[in-house]
């Protein structure tokens, strides 16, 4: 090895084991609990920590990092060029097929592309299936490869400008659906490819609704990347609203809804930044925009509607770390009016975060059980939910610990 090469921490099992032990003890976690979280025996954990076993493979290292709630993988491995996000979920079995479809281009095929109208009907069907299914990632993961390939082909084969723009609008929304599937999975570069391609296709379509949806998802990608990206998230949101604002007096319901969703998105980012007044101000404006929508209207991509504003209020309070206000807003929100199963599950997770902030861990676990009932795949990929469950698996209260362990087993955090 060159003297300038980066040392490989995996060749030093004692160093890895010592780091693992320090992090485990810092969490106040027993070897028994860590072993259960990573599917190993307590004696295996002891032997790794004592240097009797070599450092495990990368898959097991990642499980250990998540169980110990490590934000920087270097803290565990000693390798400074590696990082881990706590809120990343497992890789879905259909992720490889979706990635292959995104990364391929139908340049040499002689197959005729479906019409934009045909693709639009398939896309609407896919959104409906996503909202109805408890295993929504499985459902859309099955549909996406064909949709991506056909939408790309439709853009390439379009003959007239209007036909080309219509195909671009469909392709942009196909990428939007893809982003819902890819989010919180272990392929961050794929998430950004999907978000950026969706934004480009939307701009080329010159369709206000497509542009708004792509901007909404791009802002989320920035916001979920951490504080260093909050300004970029705001910039995307502000620019999209500037573009849509002149259209709003006579806007269709979908365009008004995406503008409302973007307005709330600005409040969401402000809340995560800790700016209380700005966050609630954006929520108020978004609520006014929701009030202009028909009573039963529900935007198929963002879930923006009159019904969702109660859930959005819970999110703002939770992101501001206001426990009592989170619980108060949860009491006012009516989750039964949210028709989308994954969005209803997401709301339950936000409620659970609020109860946790308010010092009500038993209610938080019960609320996460309701999230699981609504959409198991939502809670399985949600880092906030997993963090709460992992904390309560170590509770000193026996009944709480038992219920948390049961839920952890159901979502795959503990071996059955």
PDB file of C-alpha atoms in Angstrom, residues 28 33 41 73 158 185 204 210 217 302 415:
ATOM      1  CA  UNK A  28     -26.942   2.958  26.858  1.00  0.00           C
ATOM      2  CA  UNK A  33     -30.523  -5.321  22.195  1.00  0.00           C
ATOM      3  CA  UNK A  41     -26.214 -13.212  18.835  1.00  0.00           C
ATOM      4  CA  UNK A  73     -20.352   6.302   9.337  1.00  0.00           C
ATOM      5  CA  UNK A 158     -42.938  12.879 -30.982  1.00  0.00           C
ATOM      6  CA  UNK A 185     -33.991   4.063  -0.248  1.00  0.00           C
ATOM      7  CA  UNK A 204     -39.626  21.585 -21.628  1.00  0.00           C
ATOM      8  CA  UNK A 210     -45.928  19.711 -14.436  1.00  0.00           C
ATOM      9  CA  UNK A 217     -40.372  17.397  -5.385  1.00  0.00           C
ATOM     10  CA  UNK A 302     -49.038  16.115  -3.279  1.00  0.00           C
ATOM     11  CA  UNK A 415     -35.652 -10.708  13.871  1.00  0.00           C
TER      12      UNK A 415
END
